[in-house]
Structures are given as structure tokens and as C-alpha cells.
Tab-separated table of C-alpha atoms in Angstrom:
chain	number	residue	atom	x	y	z
W	1	MET	CA	0.000	0.000	0.000
W	2	LYS	CA	1.212	3.475	-0.787
W	3	ALA	CA	1.026	5.909	2.073
W	4	ILE	CA	0.001	9.382	1.053
W	5	LYS	CA	2.366	11.935	2.465
W	6	TYR	CA	0.840	15.279	3.345
W	7	PHE	CA	3.667	16.877	5.285
W	8	SER	CA	2.828	20.429	4.263
W	9	LEU	CA	-0.894	19.749	4.573
W	10	ALA	CA	-0.423	18.336	8.068
W	11	LEU	CA	1.542	21.439	8.995
W	12	ALA	CA	-1.244	23.633	7.669
W	13	ILE	CA	-3.903	21.761	9.608
W	14	GLY	CA	-1.809	21.544	12.755
W	15	SER	CA	-0.903	25.211	12.764
W	16	THR	CA	-4.459	26.450	12.249
W	17	ASN	CA	-6.458	23.809	14.079
W	18	ALA	CA	-6.426	25.619	17.413
W	19	PHE	CA	-9.517	27.642	16.558
W	20	ALA	CA	-11.574	24.530	15.803
W	21	GLY	CA	-11.913	23.315	19.382
W	22	ASP	CA	-13.169	19.742	19.391
W	23	CYS	CA	-12.947	19.252	15.617
W	24	VAL	CA	-10.460	16.540	14.668
W	25	ALA	CA	-9.263	16.125	11.097
W	26	PRO	CA	-9.461	12.539	9.847
W	27	ALA	CA	-6.257	10.830	8.815
W	28	ALA	CA	-5.795	10.248	5.105
W	29	PRO	CA	-6.131	6.554	4.246
W	30	GLU	CA	-3.346	4.393	2.938
W	31	LEU	CA	-4.066	3.625	-0.674
W	32	PRO	CA	-3.293	0.479	-2.641
W	33	ASP	CA	-0.507	0.507	-5.202
W	34	GLY	CA	-2.529	0.239	-8.386
W	35	ALA	CA	0.329	-1.275	-10.370
W	36	SER	CA	0.576	-4.323	-8.112
W	37	SER	CA	-2.733	-4.598	-6.225
W	38	SER	CA	-5.552	-7.067	-6.658
W	39	MET	CA	-9.129	-6.052	-7.412
W	40	GLU	CA	-9.950	-6.742	-3.758
W	41	ASP	CA	-7.195	-4.339	-2.670
W	42	MET	CA	-8.543	-1.675	-4.996
W	43	LEU	CA	-12.089	-2.142	-3.682
W	44	ALA	CA	-10.784	-1.880	-0.121
W	45	GLY	CA	-8.983	1.306	-1.143
W	46	GLN	CA	-12.183	2.690	-2.625
W	47	LYS	CA	-14.013	1.947	0.622
W	48	ALA	CA	-11.240	3.664	2.622
W	49	VAL	CA	-11.493	6.745	0.406
W	50	LYS	CA	-15.273	6.898	0.847
W	51	THR	CA	-14.899	6.506	4.611
W	52	PHE	CA	-12.315	9.301	4.651
W	53	GLN	CA	-14.558	11.558	2.553
W	54	THR	CA	-17.486	11.009	4.919
W	55	ALA	CA	-15.315	11.736	7.967
W	56	ASN	CA	-13.827	14.792	6.280
W	57	LEU	CA	-17.282	16.189	5.511
W	58	GLU	CA	-18.188	15.779	9.184
W	59	TYR	CA	-14.958	17.535	10.137
W	60	MET	CA	-15.735	20.421	7.796
W	61	LYS	CA	-19.253	20.699	9.262
W	62	CYS	CA	-17.648	20.860	12.699
W	63	LEU	CA	-15.422	23.722	11.525
W	64	GLU	CA	-18.246	25.783	10.038
W	65	PRO	CA	-19.569	27.358	13.286
W	66	ALA	CA	-16.094	28.584	14.253
W	67	LEU	CA	-15.601	29.918	10.729
W	68	ALA	CA	-18.921	31.782	10.909
W	69	GLU	CA	-18.043	33.122	14.368
W	70	ALA	CA	-14.693	34.386	13.133
W	71	GLU	CA	-16.353	36.033	10.132
W	72	ALA	CA	-18.904	37.744	12.399
W	73	ALA	CA	-16.076	39.020	14.593
W	74	VAL	CA	-14.385	40.548	11.537
W	75	LYS	CA	-17.633	42.249	10.525
W	76	ALA	CA	-18.015	43.558	14.085
W	77	GLY	CA	-14.520	45.019	13.920
W	78	GLU	CA	-13.149	43.017	16.844
W	79	GLU	CA	-9.422	43.281	17.454
W	80	GLY	CA	-7.457	40.304	16.130
W	81	ALA	CA	-10.521	39.011	14.304
W	82	ALA	CA	-8.931	39.146	10.856
W	83	GLU	CA	-6.132	36.819	11.923
W	84	ALA	CA	-8.569	34.411	13.564
W	85	TYR	CA	-10.745	34.430	10.453
W	86	GLN	CA	-7.757	33.764	8.216
W	87	SER	CA	-6.728	30.882	10.462
W	88	ALA	CA	-10.254	29.450	10.313
W	89	GLN	CA	-10.312	29.753	6.541
W	90	ASP	CA	-6.887	28.124	6.243
W	91	THR	CA	-7.998	25.158	8.347
W	92	TYR	CA	-11.199	24.694	6.360
W	93	ASN	CA	-9.344	25.019	3.055
W	94	ALA	CA	-6.762	22.467	4.213
W	95	ALA	CA	-9.600	19.981	4.762
W	96	VAL	CA	-10.866	20.600	1.238
W	97	SER	CA	-7.337	20.180	-0.131
W	98	ALA	CA	-6.858	16.929	1.777
W	99	GLU	CA	-9.995	15.465	0.234
W	100	GLU	CA	-8.934	16.553	-3.245
W	101	ALA	CA	-5.473	15.074	-2.758
W	102	VAL	CA	-6.800	11.702	-1.557
W	103	ALA	CA	-9.261	11.497	-4.452
W	104	GLY	CA	-6.582	12.508	-6.950
W	105	GLN	CA	-4.104	9.939	-5.669
W	106	PHE	CA	-6.726	7.191	-5.709
W	107	ASN	CA	-7.599	8.071	-9.299
W	108	THR	CA	-3.907	7.728	-10.163
W	109	GLU	CA	-3.854	4.291	-8.531
W	110	ILE	CA	-6.952	3.273	-10.505
W	111	ARG	CA	-5.225	4.268	-13.760
W	112	GLU	CA	-2.151	2.272	-12.726
W	113	TYR	CA	-4.344	-0.725	-11.875
W	114	LYS	CA	-6.074	-0.559	-15.265
W	115	ALA	CA	-2.731	-0.278	-17.053
W	116	ALA	CA	-1.388	-3.322	-15.201
W	117	ASN	CA	-4.599	-5.334	-15.691
W	118	PRO	CA	-5.883	-4.723	-19.219
W	119	GLN	CA	-9.234	-6.306	-19.914
């Protein structure tokens, strides 16, 4: 299985996650190596991606109230609100990027699987 490495993404989430309180970002799944995996491995990978996507959507829903709060604070002109809002946006955007990266990598593995297993 290929492990997806999100060093910079993990740094982004870790550095901005303080505002989110109890929200915990899901870990990206390990994906099968499409060039050498069986169909069963690929199906398990697909299931792991779907599970991750579901968990990531829940995480993003958890972030939304804090994001809205930070935006309201900016509109109210509160001191330091712009930085808090930017941090909230960065955390939310990192979650979106993580989902896109997982889906993109899995699509690459599917192409590799199809190339290695022509029908």
C-alpha cells in the first residue's frame, strides 16, 4: 500500500487547528498501489477513500460554526478578528485540499491498476 504523504498539509492543519476546538481532522487513508494490487485491494482502497470523505465532511461541518463566528467578529470590527478568520479559513481550506489530494491519488492508482490489468 502506498502511504500518502501530506507533510505540508499536516503542517497547515496543525498550525491552524487551534480555533476549531473539538474538531479533529481525519487521517488520510493508505491507498493500494494500483500497479501491483488485486481487485480486492482496490475495492478496499475505494471503501477507505469513501470513509475518509465522509469523515472529512463531518470535520468540515464541525469547523463551520467557528468559521462563521470568526467572520462575524471581523464584521463587528473586533481586534485580532482578521487573523482568527484567516486561520479558520486556512484550516477549512486544508480539509478541502486533503480530500482533493486523496481522491486525486486514488484516481492515479486506478489508472495504474487498469494499465497493469488490461481487460
